[in-house]
CSV table of C-alpha atoms and ligand atoms in Angstrom, one decimal:
chain,number,residue,atom,x,y,z
A,25,UNK,CA,-46.4,-141.9,53.5
A,26,UNK,CA,-49.5,-140.0,54.7
A,27,UNK,CA,-49.6,-138.7,58.2
A,28,UNK,CA,-53.1,-137.2,58.4
A,29,UNK,CA,-54.9,-139.9,56.5
A,30,UNK,CA,-58.4,-139.0,57.9
A,31,UNK,CA,-58.2,-135.5,56.4
A,32,UNK,CA,-58.3,-134.3,52.8
A,33,UNK,CA,-57.6,-130.8,51.7
A,34,UNK,CA,-59.7,-128.3,53.7
A,35,UNK,CA,-62.0,-126.3,51.4
A,36,UNK,CA,-64.0,-123.2,51.9
A,37,UNK,CA,-67.7,-124.4,52.0
A,38,UNK,CA,-69.3,-121.3,53.3
A,39,UNK,CA,-71.4,-120.6,56.4
A,40,UNK,CA,-74.1,-123.1,55.3
A,41,UNK,CA,-71.8,-126.0,55.5
A,42,UNK,CA,-72.1,-128.5,58.3
A,43,UNK,CA,-68.8,-130.2,57.5
A,44,UNK,CA,-66.5,-129.5,60.6
A,45,UNK,CA,-63.4,-130.0,58.4
A,46,UNK,CA,-64.2,-127.1,56.1
A,47,UNK,CA,-63.8,-123.3,56.3
A,48,UNK,CA,-67.1,-121.5,56.9
A,49,UNK,CA,-65.8,-117.9,56.7
A,50,UNK,CA,-62.1,-118.1,55.6
A,51,UNK,CA,-62.1,-118.1,51.8
A,52,UNK,CA,-58.5,-117.5,50.9
A,53,UNK,CA,-59.4,-116.0,47.5
A,54,UNK,CA,-62.2,-113.8,48.6
A,55,UNK,CA,-61.5,-110.1,48.2
A,56,UNK,CA,-62.0,-107.7,51.1
A,57,UNK,CA,-61.3,-104.1,50.1
A,58,UNK,CA,-59.1,-105.1,47.1
A,59,UNK,CA,-57.0,-107.7,48.8
A,60,UNK,CA,-57.6,-111.4,49.2
A,61,UNK,CA,-58.2,-112.8,52.7
A,62,UNK,CA,-55.0,-114.8,52.3
A,63,UNK,CA,-53.1,-111.5,51.7
A,64,UNK,CA,-54.7,-109.8,54.6
A,65,UNK,CA,-54.4,-112.5,57.1
A,66,UNK,CA,-51.1,-114.2,56.3
A,67,UNK,CA,-51.7,-117.2,58.5
A,68,UNK,CA,-48.9,-119.2,59.9
A,69,UNK,CA,-48.6,-122.6,61.7
A,70,UNK,CA,-46.4,-122.8,64.8
A,71,UNK,CA,-44.1,-125.9,64.4
A,72,UNK,CA,-43.6,-126.2,68.1
A,73,UNK,CA,-47.2,-126.6,69.1
A,74,UNK,CA,-48.5,-128.4,66.0
A,75,UNK,CA,-45.6,-130.7,65.0
A,76,UNK,CA,-43.4,-130.9,68.1
A,77,UNK,CA,-45.7,-130.5,71.2
A,78,UNK,CA,-46.9,-133.7,72.7
A,79,UNK,CA,-49.4,-132.4,75.3
A,80,UNK,CA,-47.1,-132.8,78.3
A,81,UNK,CA,-48.0,-130.6,81.2
A,82,UNK,CA,-46.4,-130.2,84.7
A,83,UNK,CA,-48.7,-132.9,86.0
A,84,UNK,CA,-48.7,-135.5,83.3
A,85,UNK,CA,-47.1,-137.1,80.3
A,86,UNK,CA,-47.8,-136.3,76.6
A,87,UNK,CA,-51.2,-137.4,75.2
A,88,UNK,CA,-51.0,-136.6,71.5
A,89,UNK,CA,-51.6,-139.4,69.1
A,90,UNK,CA,-49.2,-138.8,66.2
A,91,UNK,CA,-48.2,-141.2,63.6
A,92,UNK,CA,-44.5,-140.1,64.1
A,93,UNK,CA,-44.4,-140.8,67.8
A,94,UNK,CA,-42.3,-144.0,67.5
A,95,UNK,CA,-39.4,-142.3,65.9
A,96,UNK,CA,-36.5,-140.5,67.7
A,97,UNK,CA,-33.7,-138.1,67.2
A,98,UNK,CA,-33.0,-137.2,63.5
A,99,UNK,CA,-35.5,-139.8,62.2
A,100,UNK,CA,-38.2,-138.1,64.2
A,101,UNK,CA,-37.0,-134.7,62.9
A,102,UNK,CA,-37.2,-135.8,59.3
A,103,UNK,CA,-40.5,-137.4,59.7
A,104,UNK,CA,-41.9,-134.3,61.3
A,105,UNK,CA,-40.8,-132.2,58.2
A,106,UNK,CA,-42.7,-134.6,56.0
A,107,UNK,CA,-45.8,-134.4,58.2
A,108,UNK,CA,-45.5,-130.7,58.5
A,109,UNK,CA,-45.7,-130.1,54.7
A,110,UNK,CA,-48.6,-132.4,54.4
A,111,UNK,CA,-50.3,-130.5,57.1
A,112,UNK,CA,-49.5,-127.1,55.5
A,113,UNK,CA,-50.8,-128.3,52.2
A,114,UNK,CA,-54.0,-129.7,53.5
A,115,UNK,CA,-54.7,-126.5,55.4
A,116,UNK,CA,-53.6,-124.4,52.5
A,117,UNK,CA,-51.7,-122.1,54.8
A,118,UNK,CA,-49.2,-119.6,53.5
A,119,UNK,CA,-46.7,-119.6,56.3
A,120,UNK,CA,-45.1,-121.5,59.2
A,121,UNK,CA,-42.7,-120.6,62.0
A,122,UNK,CA,-40.2,-122.5,64.1
A,123,UNK,CA,-37.5,-122.5,66.9
A,124,UNK,CA,-34.3,-124.3,66.0
A,125,UNK,CA,-34.9,-127.1,68.5
A,126,UNK,CA,-38.5,-127.7,67.2
A,127,UNK,CA,-37.1,-128.9,63.9
A,128,UNK,CA,-33.8,-130.6,64.8
A,129,UNK,CA,-32.6,-132.2,68.0
A,130,UNK,CA,-29.6,-130.8,69.9
A,131,UNK,CA,-26.4,-132.9,69.5
A,132,UNK,CA,-23.7,-133.6,72.0
A,133,UNK,CA,-21.9,-130.4,71.0
A,134,UNK,CA,-22.8,-127.1,69.4
A,135,UNK,CA,-21.1,-128.3,66.3
A,136,UNK,CA,-23.2,-131.4,66.1
A,137,UNK,CA,-26.4,-129.4,66.8
A,138,UNK,CA,-25.5,-127.1,63.9
A,139,UNK,CA,-25.0,-130.1,61.7
A,140,UNK,CA,-28.4,-131.5,62.6
A,141,UNK,CA,-29.9,-128.1,61.8
A,142,UNK,CA,-28.1,-127.9,58.5
A,143,UNK,CA,-29.5,-131.3,57.5
A,144,UNK,CA,-33.1,-130.4,58.4
A,145,UNK,CA,-32.8,-126.9,56.9
A,146,UNK,CA,-31.8,-128.4,53.6
A,147,UNK,CA,-34.7,-130.8,53.8
A,148,UNK,CA,-37.1,-128.0,54.6
A,149,UNK,CA,-35.7,-125.9,51.7
A,150,UNK,CA,-36.3,-128.8,49.4
A,151,UNK,CA,-39.9,-129.1,50.4
A,152,UNK,CA,-40.3,-125.3,50.1
A,153,UNK,CA,-39.4,-125.5,46.4
A,154,UNK,CA,-42.7,-127.2,45.6
A,155,UNK,CA,-44.8,-126.0,48.5
A,156,UNK,CA,-46.7,-122.7,48.6
A,157,UNK,CA,-45.9,-122.4,52.4
A,158,UNK,CA,-43.2,-119.9,53.2
A,159,UNK,CA,-41.3,-119.2,56.4
A,160,UNK,CA,-42.8,-116.3,58.3
A,161,UNK,CA,-40.1,-116.4,60.9
A,162,UNK,CA,-37.7,-118.6,62.8
A,163,UNK,CA,-36.0,-118.1,66.1
A,164,UNK,CA,-33.5,-119.7,68.5
A,165,UNK,CA,-34.7,-121.5,71.6
A,166,UNK,CA,-32.4,-120.1,74.3
A,167,UNK,CA,-34.5,-121.1,77.3
A,168,UNK,CA,-35.2,-124.9,77.4
A,169,UNK,CA,-31.7,-126.4,78.0
A,170,UNK,CA,-30.3,-126.2,81.6
A,171,UNK,CA,-27.4,-124.0,80.4
A,172,UNK,CA,-30.0,-121.1,80.1
A,173,UNK,CA,-31.0,-121.4,83.7
A,174,UNK,CA,-29.9,-117.8,84.4
A,175,UNK,CA,-31.0,-116.5,81.0
A,176,UNK,CA,-29.2,-116.2,77.6
A,177,UNK,CA,-28.1,-112.7,76.5
A,178,UNK,CA,-28.9,-111.6,80.1
A,179,UNK,CA,-27.1,-114.5,81.8
A,180,UNK,CA,-24.6,-113.7,84.6
A,181,UNK,CA,-22.4,-116.2,82.8
A,182,UNK,CA,-20.4,-114.8,79.8
A,183,UNK,CA,-20.0,-118.4,78.4
A,184,UNK,CA,-23.8,-118.6,78.1
A,185,UNK,CA,-23.9,-115.2,76.4
A,186,UNK,CA,-21.4,-116.5,73.9
A,187,UNK,CA,-23.3,-119.7,73.3
A,188,UNK,CA,-26.5,-117.8,72.8
A,189,UNK,CA,-24.8,-115.5,70.3
A,190,UNK,CA,-23.7,-118.6,68.4
A,191,UNK,CA,-27.3,-119.9,68.4
A,192,UNK,CA,-28.7,-116.7,67.1
A,193,UNK,CA,-25.9,-116.4,64.5
A,194,UNK,CA,-27.0,-119.8,63.2
A,195,UNK,CA,-30.7,-118.8,63.4
A,196,UNK,CA,-30.0,-115.7,61.2
A,197,UNK,CA,-28.1,-117.9,58.7
A,198,UNK,CA,-31.1,-120.2,58.5
A,199,UNK,CA,-33.5,-117.3,58.1
A,200,UNK,CA,-31.5,-116.2,55.1
A,201,UNK,CA,-31.2,-119.7,53.7
A,202,UNK,CA,-35.0,-120.3,53.9
A,203,UNK,CA,-36.0,-116.7,53.0
A,204,UNK,CA,-37.7,-116.1,56.4
A,205,UNK,CA,-39.6,-112.8,56.2
A,206,UNK,CA,-38.8,-112.1,59.8
A,207,UNK,CA,-36.5,-113.2,62.6
A,208,UNK,CA,-38.0,-113.3,66.2
A,209,UNK,CA,-36.5,-112.6,69.6
A,210,UNK,CA,-38.7,-113.7,72.4
A,211,UNK,CA,-36.9,-113.1,75.7
A,212,UNK,CA,-37.2,-116.7,77.0
A,213,UNK,CA,-35.4,-116.3,80.3
A,214,UNK,CA,-34.3,-112.7,79.8
A,215,UNK,CA,-35.5,-111.4,83.1
A,216,UNK,CA,-34.9,-112.2,86.7
A,217,UNK,CA,-36.3,-113.8,89.8
A,218,UNK,CA,-34.9,-111.6,92.6
A,219,UNK,CA,-32.8,-108.4,92.7
A,220,UNK,CA,-30.8,-109.9,95.6
A,221,UNK,CA,-28.6,-111.7,93.1
A,222,UNK,CA,-29.1,-109.6,89.9
A,223,UNK,CA,-27.2,-106.8,88.3
A,224,UNK,CA,-30.1,-105.4,86.3
A,225,UNK,CA,-28.1,-102.7,84.7
A,226,UNK,CA,-25.5,-105.0,83.3
A,227,UNK,CA,-28.1,-107.5,82.1
A,228,UNK,CA,-29.9,-104.8,80.2
A,229,UNK,CA,-26.7,-103.3,78.7
A,230,UNK,CA,-25.7,-106.8,77.6
A,231,UNK,CA,-29.1,-107.5,76.0
A,232,UNK,CA,-28.6,-104.3,74.0
A,233,UNK,CA,-25.1,-105.3,73.1
A,234,UNK,CA,-26.5,-108.7,71.9
A,235,UNK,CA,-29.1,-107.1,69.7
A,236,UNK,CA,-26.5,-104.7,68.2
A,237,UNK,CA,-24.3,-107.7,67.3
A,238,UNK,CA,-27.3,-109.5,65.7
A,239,UNK,CA,-28.0,-106.4,63.6
A,240,UNK,CA,-24.4,-106.2,62.5
A,241,UNK,CA,-24.4,-109.9,61.6
A,242,UNK,CA,-27.6,-109.7,59.6
A,243,UNK,CA,-26.1,-106.8,57.7
A,244,UNK,CA,-22.8,-108.7,57.2
A,245,UNK,CA,-24.6,-111.6,55.5
A,246,UNK,CA,-27.2,-109.4,53.8
A,247,UNK,CA,-30.2,-110.9,55.6
A,248,UNK,CA,-33.0,-108.4,55.0
A,249,UNK,CA,-35.9,-109.9,57.0
A,250,UNK,CA,-37.5,-107.8,59.7
A,251,UNK,CA,-36.2,-108.3,63.3
A,252,UNK,CA,-39.1,-108.7,65.8
A,253,UNK,CA,-39.2,-108.5,69.6
A,254,UNK,CA,-42.0,-110.4,71.3
A,255,UNK,CA,-42.9,-108.9,74.6
A,256,UNK,CA,-44.2,-111.0,77.5
A,257,UNK,CA,-44.5,-109.8,81.2
A,258,UNK,CA,-43.6,-112.9,83.1
A,259,UNK,CA,-43.2,-116.7,82.7
A,260,UNK,CA,-40.8,-118.2,82.8
A,261,UNK,CA,-39.1,-115.5,84.9
A,262,UNK,CA,-41.0,-113.5,87.4
A,263,UNK,CA,-39.9,-110.2,85.8
A,264,UNK,CA,-39.3,-110.5,82.0
A,265,UNK,CA,-37.4,-107.5,80.6
A,266,UNK,CA,-39.6,-107.2,77.5
A,267,UNK,CA,-42.7,-106.8,79.8
A,268,UNK,CA,-45.0,-105.2,77.2
A,269,UNK,CA,-44.7,-103.0,74.1
A,270,UNK,CA,-44.2,-99.8,76.0
A,271,UNK,CA,-41.5,-101.2,78.2
A,272,UNK,CA,-39.7,-102.9,75.2
A,273,UNK,CA,-40.0,-99.7,73.2
A,274,UNK,CA,-38.3,-97.6,75.8
A,275,UNK,CA,-35.5,-100.2,76.0
A,276,UNK,CA,-35.1,-100.0,72.2
A,277,UNK,CA,-35.1,-96.2,72.3
A,278,UNK,CA,-32.5,-96.0,75.2
A,279,UNK,CA,-30.1,-98.2,73.3
A,280,UNK,CA,-30.6,-96.7,69.9
A,281,UNK,CA,-32.2,-99.9,68.5
A,282,UNK,CA,-35.7,-98.7,67.5
A,283,UNK,CA,-35.1,-98.5,63.8
A,284,UNK,CA,-34.0,-102.1,63.6
A,285,UNK,CA,-37.0,-103.8,65.2
A,286,UNK,CA,-40.7,-104.1,65.2
A,287,UNK,CA,-42.9,-106.1,67.6
A,288,UNK,CA,-44.4,-109.5,67.4
A,289,UNK,CA,-47.5,-109.1,69.6
A,290,UNK,CA,-49.1,-112.2,71.2
A,291,UNK,CA,-52.6,-111.9,72.5
A,292,UNK,CA,-52.0,-114.1,75.6
A,293,UNK,CA,-48.9,-112.1,76.5
A,294,UNK,CA,-50.9,-108.9,76.3
A,295,UNK,CA,-53.5,-110.2,78.7
A,296,UNK,CA,-50.8,-111.5,81.1
A,297,UNK,CA,-49.4,-108.0,81.2
A,298,UNK,CA,-52.8,-106.7,82.3
A,299,UNK,CA,-53.6,-105.3,78.8
A,300,UNK,CA,-56.0,-106.1,76.1
A,301,UNK,CA,-54.7,-107.5,72.9
A,302,UNK,CA,-55.8,-104.4,71.1
A,303,UNK,CA,-54.0,-102.2,73.6
A,304,UNK,CA,-50.7,-103.8,72.7
A,305,UNK,CA,-51.5,-103.6,69.0
A,306,UNK,CA,-52.5,-100.0,69.2
A,307,UNK,CA,-49.4,-99.0,71.2
A,308,UNK,CA,-47.2,-100.7,68.6
A,309,UNK,CA,-49.2,-99.2,65.7
A,310,UNK,CA,-49.1,-95.6,66.8
A,311,UNK,CA,-45.3,-95.9,67.2
A,312,UNK,CA,-44.8,-97.4,63.7
A,313,UNK,CA,-43.7,-100.7,65.4
A,314,UNK,CA,-46.5,-103.2,64.6
A,315,UNK,CA,-44.7,-106.1,62.9
A,316,UNK,CA,-46.4,-109.4,63.4
A,317,UNK,CA,-48.9,-111.2,65.6
A,318,UNK,CA,-48.9,-114.4,67.6
A,319,UNK,CA,-52.6,-115.2,67.3
A,320,UNK,CA,-53.9,-117.1,70.3
A,321,UNK,CA,-56.0,-116.3,73.4
A,322,UNK,CA,-55.7,-116.9,77.2
A,323,UNK,CA,-58.2,-117.8,79.7
A,324,UNK,CA,-59.5,-115.1,82.0
A,325,UNK,CA,-59.8,-117.7,84.9
A,326,UNK,CA,-56.2,-118.8,84.6
A,327,UNK,CA,-53.2,-116.6,85.2
A,328,UNK,CA,-50.8,-118.2,82.8
A,329,UNK,CA,-50.0,-118.5,79.1
A,330,UNK,CA,-52.6,-121.1,78.0
A,331,UNK,CA,-51.9,-120.5,74.3
A,332,UNK,CA,-55.4,-121.4,73.2
A,333,UNK,CA,-56.6,-121.1,69.6
A,334,UNK,CA,-58.3,-117.8,69.1
A,335,UNK,CA,-62.1,-118.1,68.9
A,336,UNK,CA,-63.2,-114.9,70.7
A,337,UNK,CA,-64.7,-112.8,67.9
A,338,UNK,CA,-64.6,-109.6,69.9
A,339,UNK,CA,-60.9,-110.0,70.2
A,340,UNK,CA,-60.4,-110.9,66.5
A,341,UNK,CA,-62.5,-107.9,65.4
A,342,UNK,CA,-60.6,-105.5,67.5
A,343,UNK,CA,-57.2,-107.0,66.5
A,344,UNK,CA,-58.1,-106.9,62.8
A,345,UNK,CA,-59.3,-103.3,63.3
A,346,UNK,CA,-55.7,-102.4,64.4
A,347,UNK,CA,-54.1,-104.4,61.7
A,348,UNK,CA,-56.3,-102.8,58.9
A,349,UNK,CA,-55.6,-99.4,60.4
A,350,UNK,CA,-51.9,-100.3,60.2
A,351,UNK,CA,-52.4,-100.9,56.5
A,352,UNK,CA,-51.6,-104.6,57.1
A,353,UNK,CA,-48.7,-106.3,58.8
A,354,UNK,CA,-46.2,-105.9,56.0
A,355,UNK,CA,-43.7,-108.8,56.3
A,356,UNK,CA,-45.6,-110.1,59.3
A,357,UNK,CA,-48.5,-112.4,59.6
A,358,UNK,CA,-50.9,-114.1,62.0
A,359,UNK,CA,-48.9,-117.0,63.5
A,360,UNK,CA,-51.0,-119.4,65.5
A,361,UNK,CA,-48.8,-119.6,68.6
A,362,UNK,CA,-51.6,-121.9,70.0
A,363,UNK,CA,-51.9,-125.5,71.1
A,364,UNK,CA,-54.8,-127.9,71.1
A,365,UNK,CA,-55.9,-128.8,74.6
A,366,UNK,CA,-54.3,-131.9,76.2
A,367,UNK,CA,-57.6,-133.7,75.8
A,368,UNK,CA,-57.8,-132.9,72.1
A,369,UNK,CA,-55.2,-135.5,71.1
A,370,UNK,CA,-56.4,-136.8,67.7
A,371,UNK,CA,-54.4,-135.5,64.6
A,372,UNK,CA,-57.7,-134.2,63.3
A,373,UNK,CA,-57.9,-131.8,66.2
A,374,UNK,CA,-55.0,-129.9,64.8
A,375,UNK,CA,-57.2,-129.2,61.7
A,376,UNK,CA,-60.3,-128.3,63.8
A,377,UNK,CA,-58.2,-125.9,65.9
A,378,UNK,CA,-56.7,-124.1,62.9
A,379,UNK,CA,-60.0,-123.9,61.1
A,380,UNK,CA,-61.6,-122.4,64.2
A,381,UNK,CA,-58.8,-119.8,64.4
A,382,UNK,CA,-58.8,-119.0,60.7
A,383,UNK,CA,-62.6,-118.6,60.6
A,384,UNK,CA,-62.5,-116.4,63.7
A,385,UNK,CA,-59.9,-114.1,62.1
A,386,UNK,CA,-61.8,-114.1,58.8
A,387,UNK,CA,-64.9,-112.9,60.6
A,388,UNK,CA,-62.8,-110.3,62.5
A,389,UNK,CA,-61.4,-109.1,59.2
A,390,UNK,CA,-64.8,-108.6,57.6
A,391,UNK,CA,-66.4,-106.9,60.5
A,392,UNK,CA,-63.4,-104.7,61.2
A,393,UNK,CA,-63.3,-103.7,57.5
A,394,UNK,CA,-66.9,-102.6,57.6
A,395,UNK,CA,-66.5,-100.7,60.9
A,396,UNK,CA,-63.7,-98.8,59.3
A,397,UNK,CA,-65.5,-98.2,56.0
A,398,UNK,CA,-68.5,-96.8,57.8
A,399,UNK,CA,-66.3,-94.7,60.1
A,400,UNK,CA,-68.2,-96.1,63.1
A,401,UNK,CA,-65.5,-95.3,65.6
A,402,UNK,CA,-63.6,-92.7,63.6
A,403,UNK,CA,-66.6,-90.4,63.3
A,404,UNK,CA,-67.4,-90.7,67.0
A,405,UNK,CA,-63.8,-90.2,68.0
A,406,UNK,CA,-63.4,-87.1,65.7
A,407,UNK,CA,-66.4,-85.6,67.3
A,408,UNK,CA,-65.2,-86.5,70.8
A,409,UNK,CA,-62.0,-84.5,70.2
A,410,UNK,CA,-63.6,-81.7,68.3
A,411,UNK,CA,-62.5,-79.1,70.9
A,412,UNK,CA,-58.9,-79.5,69.7
A,413,UNK,CA,-59.8,-78.4,66.1
A,414,UNK,CA,-60.8,-74.9,67.0
A,415,UNK,CA,-60.4,-72.1,69.6
A,416,UNK,CA,-58.1,-72.8,72.5
A,417,UNK,CA,-57.8,-76.5,71.7
A,418,UNK,CA,-56.4,-75.6,68.2
A,419,UNK,CA,-53.9,-73.2,69.9
A,420,UNK,CA,-52.7,-76.1,72.1
A,421,UNK,CA,-52.2,-78.4,69.1
A,422,UNK,CA,-50.4,-75.7,67.1
A,423,UNK,CA,-48.1,-74.9,70.0
A,424,UNK,CA,-49.5,-71.4,70.4
A,425,UNK,CA,-50.7,-71.8,74.0
A,426,UNK,CA,-48.8,-71.6,77.3
A,427,UNK,CA,-49.8,-71.7,80.9
A,428,UNK,CA,-50.6,-67.9,80.9
A,429,UNK,CA,-52.9,-68.0,78.0
A,430,UNK,CA,-54.5,-71.2,79.2
A,431,UNK,CA,-55.1,-69.7,82.7
A,432,UNK,CA,-56.6,-66.6,81.2
A,433,UNK,CA,-59.0,-68.7,79.1
A,434,UNK,CA,-59.9,-71.0,82.1
A,435,UNK,CA,-60.7,-68.0,84.3
A,436,UNK,CA,-63.3,-66.7,82.0
A,437,UNK,CA,-64.7,-70.1,80.8
A,438,UNK,CA,-67.3,-71.1,83.3
A,439,UNK,CA,-68.9,-73.7,83.5
A,440,UNK,CA,-67.0,-76.4,81.7
A,441,UNK,CA,-69.3,-78.8,79.8
A,442,UNK,CA,-68.3,-82.5,78.9
A,443,UNK,CA,-70.1,-84.9,76.6
A,444,UNK,CA,-70.9,-88.5,77.2
A,445,UNK,CA,-68.3,-91.1,76.1
A,446,UNK,CA,-71.2,-93.5,75.0
A,447,UNK,CA,-69.2,-96.6,75.6
A,448,UNK,CA,-72.3,-98.9,75.8
A,449,UNK,CA,-73.7,-97.5,72.5
A,450,UNK,CA,-70.4,-98.2,70.8
A,451,UNK,CA,-70.2,-101.8,72.1
A,452,UNK,CA,-73.7,-102.4,70.8
A,453,UNK,CA,-72.5,-101.2,67.4
A,454,UNK,CA,-69.9,-104.0,67.4
A,455,UNK,CA,-72.6,-106.5,68.1
A,456,UNK,CA,-74.8,-105.0,65.4
A,457,UNK,CA,-72.0,-105.1,62.8
A,458,UNK,CA,-70.9,-108.6,63.8
A,459,UNK,CA,-74.4,-110.1,63.5
A,460,UNK,CA,-75.5,-108.0,60.6
A,461,UNK,CA,-72.5,-107.9,58.3
A,462,UNK,CA,-72.1,-111.7,58.4
A,463,UNK,CA,-75.7,-112.4,57.4
A,464,UNK,CA,-76.4,-109.8,54.7
A,465,UNK,CA,-73.6,-107.7,53.5
A,466,UNK,CA,-70.7,-108.5,51.2
A,467,UNK,CA,-67.8,-106.2,51.3
B,18,XUL,C1,-43.6,-118.1,74.5
B,18,XUL,C2,-43.8,-117.8,73.1
B,18,XUL,C3,-42.8,-118.3,72.2
B,18,XUL,C4,-42.4,-117.3,71.1
B,18,XUL,C5,-41.3,-117.7,70.3
B,18,XUL,O1,-44.6,-117.6,75.4
B,18,XUL,O2,-44.7,-117.1,72.8
B,18,XUL,O3,-43.2,-119.5,71.6
B,18,XUL,O4,-43.5,-117.0,70.3
B,18,XUL,O5,-40.1,-118.1,71.0
B,19,CO,CO1,-45.4,-116.4,70.9
């Protein structure tokens, strides 16, 4: 059975191609600084948006035309696995990601849900034997079902805490079974609506207890994938506990969890937190915590998580800049946590969307690589902080200054001179590298 019959394998045809179903910039085998683009970018497909999502929104029903729409329950789940691997192969994508309920329907009991998951896990495992596509990460959906109305690991109801633990236990087992490189914790409803009914202290302590139990269980079954926390500031709750990287990092530090986690940073979550994507990546990177990326983009005119495919080249350049400076993502990758718009309902749109995202990140990679090679920002930044490499600045850095010596220095140092930050000049450099490096220069 063929599920995407109008699409053949997507090839790299180069920037001269007019074929919309071809890569113009993403050439999986092309070397950039000694590594192939595929190795640098480690793209992943999100099962929930691409195979499971049907285009429903709060105002209307699903719109997606999919050749598996007429199936239900386990038949639907099995058909989706077949369609998924056809999609992965045609896109030539190295990774995919899923939540438990994206791949298998919930049963009438937890036991039955687990049996459904076992059946689908074995089917996926079978496909993975002959497919190049590996599992970047899986996770447990502990936010959709009404039982999670008050949260999961931060619920006021201990029965829900226990149920959530059982779900994550199963998730870690699946991660091990399928060789997932990472296991993700996105705090679905881990947050609150109002302090009037919330014991914040207990909820946070419980969340930490939950994470410690997850670490213990992974050790017990020898699952060696990387645990990732995915920050998000609000939505669905008003105050999500993992607001942003800095907030989640201080939580991990307080509860002695930092060494066991890295962050999965989503562009649209960063912008919802009032940060740029690159701010979140940088904050994680300088703390040794940059693990993986949910590659998407928001809409500056809309205040919610629109999960659009990433096409903003400024954002992809600055993101790849951080990723290259991090020496790559290690076990992580660029997972397209992105959905086609409700009006883009044809199966082919799934390919157009991924091609757009993959080409945008390929451009970002090439431009960022050259910006780093040429030291465009590094040289400027070194010069900008030059005062800390000699004289009084060096004393500060070396721990040889105190308020007495600094006051004595300041009293005789008059006037103080500052240099321009040259922000506009630096932005023009990005434009120059973007336009120039794509037309002439090979890296
Ligand atoms: C929600 C979101 C999730 C996580 C995985 O905003 O990003 O899909 O990526 O649970
Ligand atoms: Co995400």
